[in-house]
Every structure is written in structure tokens, then in C-alpha cells.
XYZ file of C-alpha atoms in Angstrom:
314
model
C -16.368 -8.795 46.962
C -13.304 -7.359 47.077
C -13.882 -3.815 46.353
C -11.439 -3.485 42.642
C -14.435 -7.090 41.825
C -17.263 -4.701 42.893
C -16.457 -2.154 41.045
C -15.437 -4.360 37.699
C -18.594 -6.216 37.553
C -20.954 -2.825 37.818
C -18.493 -1.785 35.549
C -19.355 -4.751 33.040
C -23.406 -4.298 34.016
C -23.637 -0.763 32.546
C -21.959 -1.694 29.667
C -24.074 -4.066 28.757
C -27.480 -2.455 29.884
C -26.041 0.652 27.591
C -26.812 -1.888 24.597
C -29.736 -4.359 26.135
C -27.629 -7.631 27.037
C -28.201 -9.000 29.982
C -24.491 -9.475 32.326
C -25.507 -12.649 33.473
C -25.935 -14.731 30.062
C -22.429 -12.981 29.367
C -21.081 -13.952 33.088
C -22.540 -17.588 31.320
C -21.279 -18.063 28.252
C -17.371 -16.573 30.407
C -17.503 -19.873 32.310
C -17.456 -21.926 29.296
C -15.210 -20.743 26.920
C -11.890 -22.220 26.787
C -8.366 -20.133 27.871
C -7.394 -18.313 24.568
C -4.033 -19.427 23.020
C -1.332 -18.411 20.641
C -2.880 -20.853 17.509
C -5.818 -19.547 18.008
C -5.488 -16.229 17.989
C -3.014 -15.697 15.813
C -4.910 -18.610 13.072
C -1.533 -20.154 12.551
C -2.361 -23.279 11.135
C -5.109 -21.843 8.770
C -2.242 -18.857 8.054
C 0.229 -21.895 7.062
C -1.210 -23.144 4.980
C -2.178 -20.674 2.521
C 0.879 -21.529 0.634
C 0.014 -23.600 -2.796
C 2.982 -23.982 -5.275
C 1.949 -24.905 -8.884
C 5.384 -26.378 -9.101
C 7.899 -28.568 -7.275
C 10.793 -26.607 -7.088
C 11.810 -26.110 -3.414
C 11.962 -21.470 -4.125
C 8.721 -21.061 -5.767
C 7.794 -21.502 -1.131
C 9.779 -18.108 -1.497
C 8.532 -16.479 -3.442
C 4.866 -17.099 -2.305
C 5.230 -16.614 1.004
C 7.409 -13.288 0.344
C 4.005 -11.643 -1.816
C 1.740 -12.734 1.061
C 4.047 -11.122 3.642
C 3.776 -8.664 1.692
C -0.017 -8.324 0.853
C -0.246 -8.125 5.313
C 1.715 -5.548 5.207
C -0.375 -3.429 3.015
C -2.887 -4.541 4.923
C -1.171 -2.065 8.582
C -0.322 0.286 5.973
C -3.630 0.837 5.229
C -4.869 0.132 8.972
C -2.555 3.166 9.564
C -4.048 5.617 6.980
C -7.378 5.171 7.628
C -6.841 6.248 10.728
C -5.485 9.030 9.388
C -7.774 10.010 7.341
C -10.887 9.554 9.173
C -9.336 11.322 12.439
C -11.902 13.821 13.246
C -9.594 16.130 15.570
C -6.587 15.290 13.509
C -2.565 16.824 15.633
C 0.332 17.176 14.014
C 1.637 14.344 16.832
C -1.047 12.273 15.551
C -0.451 12.642 12.150
C 3.413 11.763 12.625
C 3.099 9.230 15.284
C 1.117 6.924 12.615
C 3.454 8.615 9.554
C 6.020 7.040 11.347
C 4.823 3.663 11.850
C 3.703 3.396 7.955
C 6.772 5.224 7.274
C 8.520 1.509 9.224
C 6.525 -0.966 7.200
C 7.237 0.766 3.530
C 11.544 0.954 5.143
C 11.283 -3.238 6.116
C 9.539 -4.200 2.952
C 12.533 -2.331 0.358
C 15.417 -3.989 2.839
C 13.776 -7.304 2.188
C 14.099 -7.304 -1.055
C 16.879 -9.087 0.035
C 14.882 -11.887 0.995
C 13.615 -12.402 -2.520
C 16.864 -11.206 -4.736
C 18.964 -13.488 -3.115
C 17.152 -15.573 -2.431
C 16.487 -17.608 -4.988
C 17.750 -19.705 -7.768
C 17.488 -17.274 -10.848
C 17.434 -20.706 -13.449
C 14.077 -21.689 -10.263
C 12.441 -18.960 -10.787
C 12.939 -19.495 -14.689
C 11.614 -22.454 -14.452
C 8.431 -21.785 -11.723
C 7.519 -18.103 -13.026
C 6.145 -19.537 -16.402
C 3.249 -21.678 -14.073
C 2.439 -17.886 -13.095
C 1.203 -16.725 -15.845
C -1.074 -14.938 -16.838
C -0.582 -13.560 -13.128
C 1.469 -10.453 -11.959
C 2.372 -8.688 -9.062
C 0.751 -5.766 -11.039
C -2.512 -6.811 -9.762
C -2.076 -6.265 -6.331
C -4.805 -4.729 -5.299
C -3.847 -3.402 -1.993
C -1.176 -1.308 -3.322
C -3.499 0.299 -5.666
C -5.422 1.085 -2.427
C -2.558 2.751 -0.101
C -1.592 5.040 -3.340
C -5.740 6.079 -3.421
C -5.855 6.895 0.751
C -1.805 8.552 0.282
C -2.429 11.418 -3.341
C -4.278 12.943 -5.333
C -6.062 11.146 -8.042
C -4.102 14.017 -10.143
C -0.981 12.645 -9.025
C -1.432 9.226 -10.067
C -2.340 9.977 -13.601
C 0.344 9.257 -16.566
C 2.445 11.785 -16.960
C 1.642 12.494 -20.137
C -2.309 13.104 -19.699
C -2.203 15.535 -16.376
C -2.570 19.131 -17.880
C -6.867 17.717 -19.538
C -7.397 16.325 -16.345
C -8.598 18.407 -13.049
C -10.325 17.863 -9.867
C -13.904 17.936 -12.449
C -12.924 15.123 -14.349
C -15.214 11.599 -13.734
C -14.035 9.597 -11.915
C -13.869 6.440 -14.469
C -12.180 8.538 -16.527
C -9.233 9.388 -14.645
C -9.892 6.011 -13.752
C -8.565 5.155 -17.421
C -5.877 6.895 -17.138
C -4.135 6.420 -13.959
C 0.006 5.692 -14.477
C -0.583 1.895 -14.336
C -2.967 1.971 -16.896
C 0.367 1.960 -19.364
C 2.038 -1.041 -18.401
C -1.776 -2.930 -19.729
C -3.061 -0.398 -22.564
C -1.594 0.547 -26.100
C -2.995 3.987 -25.757
C -3.248 4.786 -29.333
C -5.800 1.821 -29.660
C -7.694 1.686 -26.652
C -6.856 -2.384 -26.220
C -6.005 -4.121 -22.953
C -4.007 -6.760 -22.489
C -5.577 -9.395 -20.968
C -3.603 -8.966 -17.570
C -5.484 -5.380 -16.972
C -8.977 -6.950 -18.174
C -8.953 -9.391 -15.408
C -7.438 -7.259 -12.984
C -10.330 -4.870 -13.359
C -12.780 -7.448 -13.488
C -12.076 -7.840 -10.268
C -11.413 -3.920 -9.082
C -12.901 -2.017 -10.765
C -15.594 -1.521 -8.310
C -13.764 -1.390 -5.647
C -11.139 1.100 -6.666
C -13.880 3.588 -7.587
C -14.976 3.390 -5.235
C -12.174 3.799 -3.501
C -10.920 6.784 -5.728
C -14.088 9.449 -4.008
C -14.506 8.236 -0.468
C -10.647 9.005 -0.060
C -10.495 11.895 -2.771
C -10.576 14.698 0.704
C -9.357 12.579 3.007
C -6.064 10.990 1.357
C -3.137 11.744 3.546
C -1.898 14.905 1.278
C -5.501 16.402 1.431
C -5.694 16.357 5.251
C -2.109 17.673 5.272
C -3.255 20.800 3.584
C -6.725 21.009 5.520
C -4.167 21.270 8.611
C -3.273 24.816 9.330
C -0.629 26.411 8.081
C 1.152 26.436 11.190
C 0.940 23.409 11.531
C 1.656 21.860 7.821
C 5.113 24.284 8.390
C 6.741 21.684 11.188
C 8.472 20.347 10.739
C 8.766 16.476 11.683
C 5.419 16.046 9.926
C 6.833 18.132 6.693
C 10.247 15.222 7.678
C 7.864 11.979 7.903
C 5.850 13.182 4.632
C 9.214 13.288 2.552
C 10.383 10.312 3.699
C 7.045 7.930 2.750
C 6.896 10.067 0.009
C 10.899 8.406 -1.384
C 10.513 5.225 0.463
C 7.671 4.052 -1.873
C 7.725 5.610 -4.798
C 11.564 5.499 -4.948
C 12.978 3.643 -2.922
C 10.884 0.907 -2.734
C 9.859 0.903 -6.362
C 14.026 0.781 -6.761
C 14.107 -2.969 -4.603
C 11.195 -3.647 -6.753
C 12.908 -3.442 -10.027
C 16.121 -4.715 -9.026
C 14.859 -7.330 -7.670
C 12.835 -7.524 -11.617
C 16.167 -6.940 -13.662
C 17.678 -9.804 -11.891
C 15.364 -12.006 -12.490
C 13.094 -10.928 -16.134
C 16.959 -9.374 -17.255
C 17.702 -5.782 -18.895
C 15.884 -6.082 -22.680
C 12.630 -6.949 -23.460
C 10.952 -10.168 -21.597
C 8.151 -9.246 -20.643
C 6.768 -9.856 -16.680
C 4.224 -12.615 -16.275
C 1.488 -11.006 -17.040
C 3.096 -9.466 -20.495
C 3.260 -5.745 -18.895
C 5.460 -3.462 -20.280
C 6.998 -3.793 -16.548
C 9.919 -0.934 -17.135
C 7.564 1.766 -18.363
C 5.289 1.698 -15.196
C 8.082 0.540 -12.480
C 11.114 2.985 -12.645
C 10.206 6.503 -11.209
C 12.039 8.411 -14.256
C 9.150 7.408 -16.465
C 6.155 8.814 -14.226
C 7.807 10.633 -11.652
C 5.524 9.898 -9.166
C 5.038 12.042 -6.195
C 2.841 11.896 -3.504
C 3.075 15.286 -2.144
C 5.112 17.421 -4.984
C 4.767 20.921 -3.301
C 7.564 19.658 -0.431
C 9.972 19.404 -2.914
C 12.383 21.722 -4.524
C 12.566 21.662 -8.251
C 15.278 20.416 -8.338
C 14.196 17.701 -6.212
C 11.470 17.032 -8.868
C 13.548 17.158 -11.592
C 15.303 15.178 -9.933
C 13.197 12.153 -8.882
C 13.903 8.658 -8.856
C 17.663 9.764 -10.442
C 19.008 9.379 -7.707
C 17.929 7.433 -4.683
C 21.123 8.041 -2.407
C 20.658 11.639 -1.944
C 16.882 13.343 -2.728
C 15.615 11.912 1.023
C 17.579 14.732 2.689
C 16.324 16.335 6.051
C 15.058 19.916 6.080
C 16.684 22.455 8.209
């Protein structure tokens, strides 16, 4: 037997011995298994059969596929954040490398809105959007999870209530005052819209568990847990700023622009009935993941000048 193969067989035996498995059985299984193919590995057939239109309008397919792609990218982002959050010995090099991956995903999302923004006829959208009610992009659970994993909860609280909430506040109370609740709740009466009730019915318990889990291992907390010298690392600080600005200004404004084009800038509601302008635009809620990394001037002008506010630190 070739020495290399002999060595590999020995390593396999050690691997399966360590978990109480018989190498010979696994080798027999290998003999019986079929070769891998691209379509089986990627599950192409299943993936391409996940698009179900509610109308016969061709551009509805663009709308469906674009949002499915978004959800896949969100899953990739969560996958990378999870590696940072659970890294036992977190180095600045690892942090920067993973942040670069995450930012590339959001850069792509920010630049991709023209696919939907310029890729659908307004007349078709107006017709098929009514069949989507009460569904709404507001109900993307993965996007909310990305927020929970990125920063401390205080930075996701509705701006009107931040002074009344701190780390001692019960998680469920904080949940009731998250910024996006403004899109589905009348704070004077406490009444929630059907959109919000359905969303919470599906995901609230999962959200509460995630808020608790990432309370101290979100990206902002992980950054602040680094040694002071590492926190001063210019590459790391710039990647944190880039991610923050891309998610909370560029991507949001790209989404906002597309919504304005198709819904209009007047009083038309989104499909779920949400007052989308009030929770989407950065100037309303000032969503900032890493506030200490921005100057006072940048904070005051957050979202006002989205072309220059992400300048390179020197």
C-alpha cells in the first residue's frame, strides 16, 4: 500500500476509534455511496422551486427572488457574526477579516437595490402589491437578529425612550420599546397593528432568547472587551465604522429610495400597514451600532449626508 494512503487509513482509524465507530463500516458505506454532483450539493432543484407567485404578473417573480436572495445573504451575515461572538481568543486580525466579509455582503445588498428599483414596472408592482397584504419586508426576522447581534440593546431602543431604559431593564420591557415597534404600535394607546401582532406571534420568543444570548457577545460588546490597544487599531475601527454606516445609512437609504419610488412619498401605507417612513429613515431613529466610534458632528448629522459621513479615520 502507498505510504500516503496507509497514513490516511491510520488517521481515519484513529478518528473513528475516538468516537467509538468501526472504520470498516464507514469504508463499506463509502463504497456504496454515489459521487457528489453540483445540483445535489447545492440543492438546485429545491432552491429553484421556492418561488410561488400570487399573480400572473411577470415582475412579481423579480420581487420574490430578490427578497429570497436578501434572506440568504442575511443568513451569511449571521454566520460570520456568530464566529466573532463565540471566538474564545478574539484577535483584531480575525475581527477585521470577518467584518470585511460582513461588510462585503451589506455592500452588495446596498448596491443591489437597483435590481428591484429599476427592475420592475411600477404599474405591475401596484397591481401585485395588494395581494401581498398584510405581509411586509418589516417582518424579516433575520434582519432583526442581525441588529441584536451587532450592538447593545440601548442602541436599538426607540430614541424617545432611551433615557428610561438601561441594562437593568427587563428584556421584555426593552423589546416593547425597540425602534421598529414604532412602525406597528400606537404608543398612546399601546395598541399593536395586525402586522406587528403576527410578527411577534411567530418570532417574539426567539427574539427574546437572542436578545438575552447576545447581550454581552454582540459585536459592540466584543469590541469593547478587547484590550485598549486593540480597540485603537485603525483597521478595526474603520471596519466597524464602515459596517455601521453601510447597514444603518447606505442600505437603509437604498431601501427607502426603492420604497419611495414604488409606494410614493405621500401618505400611502406599506403592504403591512406600517408607517415605513418613521422607522426606516436614519434621521428618525438614529440607529447607530457603535456610537463611540463617531464624532459628535457625525452623530448629529447621521443619515443627513450619506455620501461623506463614512470618512476614513486618520
